[in-house]
DNA sequence: CAGTTTGTTCAGTATTGACTGAACGTAATA
DNA sequence: TATTACGTTCAGTCAATACTGAACAAACTG
């Protein structure tokens, strides 16, 4: 059993790294990690203070996360600051977003395959295989999004 | 029905962009696109010539793709050059790699959750939810990898 | 053996994009 | 109205990394 503060810090940094590996800014992941771990709303200013980053970064990253449906901005009566908290079940939204991207890629490739002449059956088949790969990937992720609503008792 | 050469060029560039969006070098994707489209083996030197990139880039990117199981290096009798061609079904390998990464992430997070004290049940639950998200993602992708062997007649 | 071809390595360059912080507009407050 | 608090924007900086190309070692050729 280790120090909670250290585990908390490690979690926040881990989510930051994971998020970065997925092509999003690291600060986005750190905001996410903080809000998930503490499970409460943070004010705009507190986010910047807690994560030691500029207010400009909080502005752009929090907005992006809110647009993606990961977090939500809430107002508090008698407080002019914006507050952010984690969404009820953000993971479903995550998965649907990833699946949509894969589906889009599949369609882009299939569209090119459709432009090839009749005589190039082999080539067309190979290109379609690649499109099929992304289509199947999207389907698999959608299957995951159905499961993610269930309880994590594994 | 457009010019095949243009469709070919577009396909190669598209795969390059897609691959880049997934965190790999764009040249890796262009090698992949070329080998998929033409469906034949290319020599090391021809790859550099066809894609207009340095031999150093071919060296590192082709090696990475071969290590990941996407392409294979083959030798031709009486030719000192290395030849590369697309693997029989590279997509299965792709998907398994992606799934393995997600599984690893799930375990990393779950390991942190296990370090939290008894009293922090709510926090532990939230962290486990996040781990569960990655676990379910990995499972969904594995399901996809089973489908990818079947024919793409959609 | 000298000369050529081939792939690798690595230092340097270029590029991409995240991040900062100051300037700004807006809205609340006194 | 003046002042303060707040979030956004954007030009500039910084860091990470893809890419180049020359130097190199190894293996082949004559």
Short mmCIF file of C-alpha atoms (C1' of nucleotides) in Angstrom, two decimals:
data_model
loop_
_atom_site.label_atom_id
_atom_site.label_comp_id
_atom_site.label_asym_id
_atom_site.label_seq_id
_atom_site.Cartn_x
_atom_site.Cartn_y
_atom_site.Cartn_z
CA UNK A 1 0.00 0.00 0.00
CA UNK A 2 1.71 3.14 -1.18
CA UNK A 3 1.22 6.83 -0.64
CA UNK A 4 -2.08 7.89 -2.21
CA UNK A 5 -0.69 11.19 -3.41
CA UNK A 6 2.00 9.38 -5.35
CA UNK A 7 -0.46 6.96 -6.90
CA UNK A 8 -2.62 9.92 -7.83
CA UNK A 9 0.31 11.69 -9.46
CA UNK A 10 1.29 8.54 -11.30
CA UNK A 11 -2.23 8.01 -12.55
CA UNK A 12 -2.48 11.53 -13.88
CA UNK A 13 0.86 11.23 -15.66
CA UNK A 14 -0.02 7.80 -17.03
CA UNK A 15 -3.23 9.04 -18.57
CA UNK A 16 -1.25 11.93 -19.98
CA UNK A 17 1.16 9.56 -21.67
CA UNK A 18 -1.57 7.25 -22.92
CA UNK A 19 -3.51 10.15 -24.36
CA UNK A 20 -0.42 11.47 -26.04
CA UNK A 21 0.20 8.05 -27.57
CA UNK A 22 -3.24 8.31 -29.11
CA UNK A 23 -2.45 11.56 -30.82
CA UNK A 24 -3.97 14.01 -28.38
CA UNK A 25 -2.10 16.63 -26.36
CA UNK A 26 -0.67 15.36 -23.13
CA UNK A 27 -2.36 18.11 -21.17
CA UNK A 28 -5.73 16.81 -22.30
CA UNK A 29 -4.90 13.49 -20.72
CA UNK A 30 -3.72 15.10 -17.52
CA UNK A 31 -6.95 17.04 -17.19
CA UNK A 32 -8.82 13.81 -17.77
CA UNK A 33 -6.74 11.94 -15.21
CA UNK A 34 -7.22 14.62 -12.58
CA UNK A 35 -10.98 14.77 -13.04
CA UNK A 36 -11.34 11.00 -13.06
CA UNK A 37 -9.22 10.45 -10.00
CA UNK A 38 -10.67 13.17 -7.81
CA UNK A 39 -14.19 12.72 -9.14
CA UNK A 40 -15.24 16.29 -8.48
CA UNK A 41 -15.57 19.50 -10.45
CA UNK A 42 -12.53 21.72 -10.85
CA UNK A 43 -12.63 25.40 -11.67
CA UNK A 44 -10.77 26.71 -14.69
CA UNK A 45 -8.21 28.44 -12.50
CA UNK A 46 -7.73 25.44 -10.24
CA UNK A 47 -7.03 23.22 -13.22
CA UNK A 48 -4.23 25.53 -14.33
CA UNK A 49 -2.88 25.71 -10.78
CA UNK A 50 -3.12 22.00 -10.04
CA UNK A 51 -1.55 20.89 -13.31
CA UNK A 52 0.96 23.74 -13.44
CA UNK A 53 0.16 24.73 -16.99
CA UNK A 54 -0.82 27.99 -18.62
CA UNK A 55 -4.41 29.15 -18.73
CA UNK A 56 -4.20 29.15 -22.49
CA UNK A 57 -3.56 25.43 -22.46
CA UNK A 58 -6.48 24.81 -20.11
CA UNK A 59 -8.70 26.85 -22.37
CA UNK A 60 -7.97 24.92 -25.53
CA UNK A 61 -7.68 21.46 -24.02
CA UNK A 62 -10.73 21.66 -21.79
CA UNK A 63 -12.77 22.91 -24.71
CA UNK A 64 -11.59 20.03 -26.88
CA UNK A 65 -12.42 17.48 -24.21
CA UNK A 66 -15.85 19.01 -23.73
CA UNK A 67 -16.51 18.94 -27.48
CA UNK A 68 -15.55 15.29 -27.57
CA UNK A 69 -17.94 14.52 -24.79
CA UNK A 70 -15.33 13.45 -22.27
CA UNK A 71 -15.96 16.22 -19.75
CA UNK A 72 -18.66 18.80 -19.24
CA UNK A 73 -18.57 22.46 -18.37
CA UNK A 74 -20.87 23.46 -15.57
CA UNK A 75 -21.76 26.80 -14.03
CA UNK A 76 -22.05 27.49 -10.34
CA UNK A 77 -24.46 30.12 -9.06
CA UNK A 78 -22.60 33.08 -7.68
CA UNK A 79 -19.30 32.02 -9.24
CA UNK A 80 -18.08 33.48 -12.49
CA UNK A 81 -15.59 30.73 -13.13
CA UNK A 82 -16.17 27.78 -15.42
CA UNK A 83 -16.16 24.41 -13.74
CA UNK A 84 -15.33 21.13 -15.42
CA UNK A 85 -16.10 17.61 -14.37
CA UNK A 86 -15.90 14.16 -15.90
CA UNK A 87 -18.96 12.99 -17.80
CA UNK A 88 -21.14 10.22 -16.42
CA UNK A 89 -19.87 7.58 -18.83
CA UNK A 90 -17.32 9.17 -21.13
CA UNK A 91 -15.94 5.90 -22.46
CA UNK A 92 -18.88 5.14 -24.66
CA UNK A 93 -18.32 8.47 -26.36
CA UNK A 94 -14.60 7.75 -26.68
CA UNK A 95 -15.22 4.45 -28.38
CA UNK A 96 -17.82 5.80 -30.74
CA UNK A 97 -15.40 8.52 -31.78
CA UNK A 98 -12.62 6.06 -32.47
CA UNK A 99 -14.99 3.81 -34.39
CA UNK A 100 -16.23 6.71 -36.48
CA UNK A 101 -12.68 7.59 -37.49
CA UNK A 102 -11.96 4.00 -38.53
CA UNK A 103 -15.21 3.88 -40.48
CA UNK A 104 -14.29 7.09 -42.26
CA UNK A 105 -10.90 5.66 -43.23
CA UNK A 106 -12.57 2.50 -44.52
CA UNK A 107 -14.85 4.57 -46.73
CA UNK A 108 -12.02 6.73 -48.04
CA UNK A 109 -10.12 3.64 -49.14
CA UNK A 110 -13.18 1.91 -50.57
CA UNK A 111 -13.92 5.01 -52.58
CA UNK A 112 -10.51 4.77 -54.22
CA UNK A 113 -10.99 1.07 -54.86
CA UNK A 114 -14.17 1.91 -56.73
CA UNK A 115 -12.23 4.07 -59.17
CA UNK A 116 -10.11 1.21 -60.45
CA UNK A 117 -10.98 -0.31 -63.87
CA UNK A 118 -12.45 -3.76 -64.32
CA UNK A 119 -9.25 -5.27 -65.55
CA UNK A 120 -7.43 -4.71 -62.27
CA UNK A 121 -9.30 -7.23 -60.19
CA UNK A 122 -6.31 -8.32 -58.14
CA UNK A 123 -5.32 -4.79 -57.26
CA UNK A 124 -8.90 -3.87 -56.45
CA UNK A 125 -9.14 -6.89 -54.17
CA UNK A 126 -6.01 -5.90 -52.27
CA UNK A 127 -7.21 -2.33 -51.83
CA UNK A 128 -10.60 -3.58 -50.68
CA UNK A 129 -8.90 -5.87 -48.20
CA UNK A 130 -7.32 -2.84 -46.65
CA UNK A 131 -10.64 -1.03 -46.49
CA UNK A 132 -12.19 -4.13 -45.00
CA UNK A 133 -9.56 -4.09 -42.27
CA UNK A 134 -10.69 -0.66 -41.12
CA UNK A 135 -14.33 -1.59 -41.42
CA UNK A 136 -13.87 -4.62 -39.22
CA UNK A 137 -11.88 -2.57 -36.76
CA UNK A 138 -14.70 -0.06 -36.51
CA UNK A 139 -17.19 -2.85 -35.91
CA UNK A 140 -15.08 -4.39 -33.20
CA UNK A 141 -14.85 -1.09 -31.38
CA UNK A 142 -18.60 -0.62 -31.62
CA UNK A 143 -19.04 -4.02 -30.03
CA UNK A 144 -16.76 -2.82 -27.25
CA UNK A 145 -18.88 0.28 -26.77
CA UNK A 146 -21.87 -1.92 -26.04
CA UNK A 147 -19.97 -3.78 -23.37
CA UNK A 148 -18.57 -0.69 -21.71
CA UNK A 149 -21.90 0.10 -20.14
CA UNK A 150 -21.75 -3.09 -18.11
CA UNK A 151 -20.00 -3.38 -14.78
CA UNK A 152 -16.21 -3.81 -14.66
CA UNK A 153 -16.04 -6.79 -12.33
CA UNK A 154 -13.28 -8.63 -14.13
CA UNK B 1 -13.26 5.94 -64.21
CA UNK B 2 -10.13 7.95 -63.56
CA UNK B 3 -6.51 7.56 -64.44
CA UNK B 4 -5.09 4.53 -62.66
CA UNK B 5 -1.78 6.22 -61.99
CA UNK B 6 -3.54 9.00 -60.16
CA UNK B 7 -5.63 6.62 -58.10
CA UNK B 8 -2.47 4.73 -57.26
CA UNK B 9 -0.70 7.91 -56.15
CA UNK B 10 -3.71 8.93 -54.09
CA UNK B 11 -3.90 5.56 -52.44
CA UNK B 12 -0.23 5.63 -51.48
CA UNK B 13 -0.55 9.13 -50.05
CA UNK B 14 -3.77 8.26 -48.23
CA UNK B 15 -2.18 5.28 -46.51
CA UNK B 16 0.72 7.56 -45.64
CA UNK B 17 -1.62 10.03 -43.97
CA UNK B 18 -3.61 7.34 -42.18
CA UNK B 19 -0.47 5.72 -40.88
CA UNK B 20 0.83 9.06 -39.69
CA UNK B 21 -2.44 9.67 -37.86
CA UNK B 22 -1.81 6.44 -36.01
CA UNK B 23 1.54 7.59 -34.74
CA UNK B 24 3.82 5.93 -37.26
CA UNK B 25 6.10 7.68 -39.75
CA UNK B 26 4.42 8.65 -42.96
CA UNK B 27 7.06 6.90 -45.04
CA UNK B 28 6.08 3.61 -43.40
CA UNK B 29 2.58 4.10 -44.67
CA UNK B 30 3.76 4.99 -48.15
CA UNK B 31 5.84 1.82 -48.34
CA UNK B 32 2.79 -0.13 -47.23
CA UNK B 33 0.57 1.57 -49.77
CA UNK B 34 2.98 0.93 -52.61
CA UNK B 35 3.41 -2.74 -51.76
CA UNK B 36 -0.32 -3.28 -51.29
CA UNK B 37 -1.31 -1.55 -54.49
CA UNK B 38 1.26 -3.11 -56.79
CA UNK B 39 1.16 -6.47 -55.04
CA UNK B 40 4.70 -7.42 -55.96
CA UNK B 41 8.10 -7.37 -54.33
CA UNK B 42 10.17 -4.20 -54.49
CA UNK B 43 13.91 -4.05 -54.07
CA UNK B 44 15.41 -1.78 -51.42
CA UNK B 45 16.75 0.58 -54.05
CA UNK B 46 13.53 0.65 -56.03
CA UNK B 47 11.58 1.59 -52.93
CA UNK B 48 13.81 4.60 -52.38
CA UNK B 49 13.55 5.55 -56.05
CA UNK B 50 9.80 5.04 -56.36
CA UNK B 51 8.94 6.93 -53.18
CA UNK B 52 11.64 9.57 -53.64
CA UNK B 53 13.05 9.23 -50.15
CA UNK B 54 16.51 8.61 -48.81
CA UNK B 55 17.86 5.11 -48.42
CA UNK B 56 18.25 5.77 -44.73
CA UNK B 57 14.52 6.20 -44.42
CA UNK B 58 13.85 3.00 -46.35
CA UNK B 59 16.24 1.15 -44.10
CA UNK B 60 14.60 2.15 -40.83
CA UNK B 61 10.99 2.11 -41.99
CA UNK B 62 11.15 -1.17 -43.89
CA UNK B 63 12.81 -2.81 -40.92
CA UNK B 64 10.10 -1.53 -38.58
CA UNK B 65 7.34 -2.77 -40.85
CA UNK B 66 9.01 -6.16 -41.14
CA UNK B 67 9.37 -6.39 -37.35
CA UNK B 68 5.70 -5.60 -36.96
CA UNK B 69 4.77 -8.33 -39.36
CA UNK B 70 3.30 -6.08 -42.03
CA UNK B 71 5.83 -6.85 -44.75
CA UNK B 72 8.50 -9.48 -45.24
CA UNK B 73 12.02 -9.31 -46.48
CA UNK B 74 12.87 -11.87 -49.12
CA UNK B 75 16.07 -12.76 -50.92
CA UNK B 76 16.40 -13.41 -54.61
CA UNK B 77 19.05 -15.80 -55.92
CA UNK B 78 21.71 -13.94 -57.81
CA UNK B 79 20.63 -10.56 -56.46
CA UNK B 80 22.34 -8.91 -53.55
CA UNK B 81 19.52 -6.54 -52.85
CA UNK B 82 16.86 -7.05 -50.22
CA UNK B 83 13.35 -7.35 -51.53
CA UNK B 84 10.23 -6.50 -49.63
CA UNK B 85 6.65 -7.53 -50.21
CA UNK B 86 3.37 -7.32 -48.34
CA UNK B 87 2.61 -10.20 -46.01
CA UNK B 88 -0.17 -12.66 -46.85
CA UNK B 89 -2.62 -11.27 -44.32
CA UNK B 90 -0.95 -8.41 -42.46
CA UNK B 91 -4.16 -7.08 -40.95
CA UNK B 92 -4.52 -9.80 -38.42
CA UNK B 93 -1.09 -8.89 -37.13
CA UNK B 94 -2.00 -5.20 -37.12
CA UNK B 95 -5.09 -5.81 -35.03
CA UNK B 96 -3.35 -8.07 -32.58
CA UNK B 97 -0.70 -5.43 -32.07
CA UNK B 98 -3.26 -2.72 -31.39
CA UNK B 99 -5.15 -5.01 -29.04
CA UNK B 100 -1.97 -5.86 -27.16
CA UNK B 101 -1.23 -2.20 -26.59
CA UNK B 102 -4.72 -1.56 -25.25
CA UNK B 103 -4.45 -4.58 -23.00
CA UNK B 104 -1.14 -3.32 -21.67
CA UNK B 105 -2.66 0.06 -20.90
CA UNK B 106 -5.56 -1.61 -19.10
CA UNK B 107 -3.14 -3.53 -16.91
CA UNK B 108 -1.04 -0.48 -16.14
CA UNK B 109 -4.10 1.38 -14.91
CA UNK B 110 -5.49 -1.59 -13.00
CA UNK B 111 -2.16 -1.96 -11.27
CA UNK B 112 -2.42 1.60 -10.00
CA UNK B 113 -5.99 1.00 -8.88
CA UNK B 114 -4.76 -1.90 -6.80
CA UNK B 115 -2.48 0.41 -4.84
CA UNK B 116 -5.31 2.50 -3.48
CA UNK B 117 -6.39 1.95 0.15
CA UNK B 118 -9.69 0.33 1.13
CA UNK B 119 -11.24 3.58 2.20
CA UNK B 120 -11.15 5.06 -1.29
CA UNK B 121 -13.76 2.86 -2.87
CA UNK B 122 -15.25 5.55 -5.09
CA UNK B 123 -11.90 6.61 -6.46
CA UNK B 124 -10.86 3.02 -7.00
CA UNK B 125 -14.07 2.38 -8.89
CA UNK B 126 -13.49 5.33 -11.20
CA UNK B 127 -9.93 4.26 -11.93
CA UNK B 128 -11.07 0.70 -12.56
CA UNK B 129 -13.71 2.01 -14.93
CA UNK B 130 -10.97 3.56 -16.96
CA UNK B 131 -8.98 0.33 -16.97
CA UNK B 132 -12.13 -1.52 -17.97
CA UNK B 133 -12.54 0.80 -20.92
CA UNK B 134 -9.19 -0.27 -22.33
CA UNK B 135 -9.82 -3.90 -21.57
CA UNK B 136 -13.10 -3.85 -23.44
CA UNK B 137 -11.44 -2.01 -26.32
CA UNK B 138 -8.78 -4.71 -26.54
CA UNK B 139 -11.44 -7.41 -26.58
CA UNK B 140 -13.40 -5.70 -29.30
CA UNK B 141 -10.33 -5.45 -31.50
CA UNK B 142 -9.55 -9.11 -30.95
CA UNK B 143 -13.05 -9.96 -32.10
CA UNK B 144 -12.33 -7.88 -35.19
CA UNK B 145 -9.13 -9.83 -35.82
CA UNK B 146 -11.17 -13.01 -36.05
CA UNK B 147 -13.40 -11.48 -38.67
CA UNK B 148 -10.61 -10.09 -40.76
CA UNK B 149 -9.75 -13.52 -42.09
CA UNK B 150 -13.12 -13.75 -43.82
CA UNK B 151 -13.84 -12.35 -47.26
CA UNK B 152 -14.51 -8.62 -47.68
CA UNK B 153 -17.60 -8.84 -49.85
CA UNK B 154 -19.46 -5.97 -48.20
"C1'" DC C 1 43.56 -7.46 -54.04
"C1'" DA C 2 41.07 -3.09 -55.40
"C1'" DG C 3 36.64 -1.63 -56.64
"C1'" DT C 4 31.59 -1.86 -56.35
"C1'" DT C 5 27.23 -2.59 -54.33
"C1'" DT C 6 24.36 -2.81 -50.44
"C1'" DG C 7 22.23 -1.71 -46.01
"C1'" DT C 8 23.01 0.61 -41.56
"C1'" DT C 9 24.13 4.29 -38.59
"C1'" DC C 10 24.12 8.79 -36.87
"C1'" DA C 11 24.87 13.69 -36.67
"C1'" DG C 12 22.57 17.49 -38.51
"C1'" DT C 13 18.40 19.65 -40.49
"C1'" DA C 14 13.63 20.45 -41.09
"C1'" DT C 15 9.15 20.17 -39.63
"C1'" DT C 16 5.39 19.60 -36.87
"C1'" DG C 17 2.76 20.79 -33.14
"C1'" DA C 18 2.29 21.53 -28.13
"C1'" DC C 19 2.78 25.04 -24.87
"C1'" DT C 20 3.44 29.68 -22.97
"C1'" DG C 21 2.18 34.22 -21.82
"C1'" DA C 22 0.80 38.70 -22.93
"C1'" DA C 23 -2.87 41.22 -25.07
"C1'" DC C 24 -7.58 41.40 -25.62
"C1'" DG C 25 -12.86 41.37 -25.19
"C1'" DT C 26 -16.50 40.56 -22.15
"C1'" DA C 27 -19.02 40.61 -18.11
"C1'" DA C 28 -19.60 41.25 -13.35
"C1'" DT C 29 -18.81 44.32 -9.40
"C1'" DA C 30 -18.43 48.47 -6.66
"C1'" DT D 1 -17.51 54.69 -14.73
"C1'" DA D 2 -13.39 52.41 -13.19
"C1'" DT D 3 -11.88 48.11 -11.64
"C1'" DT D 4 -11.47 43.41 -11.34
"C1'" DA D 5 -12.02 38.63 -12.77
"C1'" DC D 6 -12.42 35.49 -16.37
"C1'" DG D 7 -11.69 32.93 -20.67
"C1'" DT D 8 -9.91 33.23 -25.45
"C1'" DT D 9 -6.65 34.12 -28.90
"C1'" DC D 10 -2.40 34.10 -31.17
"C1'" DA D 11 2.41 35.18 -32.08
"C1'" DG D 12 6.48 33.27 -30.46
"C1'" DT D 13 9.20 29.60 -28.22
"C1'" DC D 14 10.36 25.09 -27.39
"C1'" DA D 15 10.61 20.10 -27.82
"C1'" DA D 16 10.01 15.93 -30.16
"C1'" DT D 17 10.85 13.47 -34.09
"C1'" DA D 18 10.87 12.41 -39.01
"C1'" DC D 19 14.00 12.74 -42.62
"C1'" DT D 20 18.37 13.42 -45.10
"C1'" DG D 21 22.79 12.29 -46.60
"C1'" DA D 22 27.46 11.25 -45.82
"C1'" DA D 23 30.44 7.96 -43.62
"C1'" DC D 24 30.92 3.34 -42.73
"C1'" DA D 25 31.25 -1.92 -42.58
"C1'" DA D 26 30.26 -6.00 -44.83
"C1'" DA D 27 29.81 -8.75 -48.68
"C1'" DC D 28 30.25 -9.54 -53.34
"C1'" DT D 29 32.75 -9.01 -58.06
"C1'" DG D 30 36.41 -8.86 -61.23
#
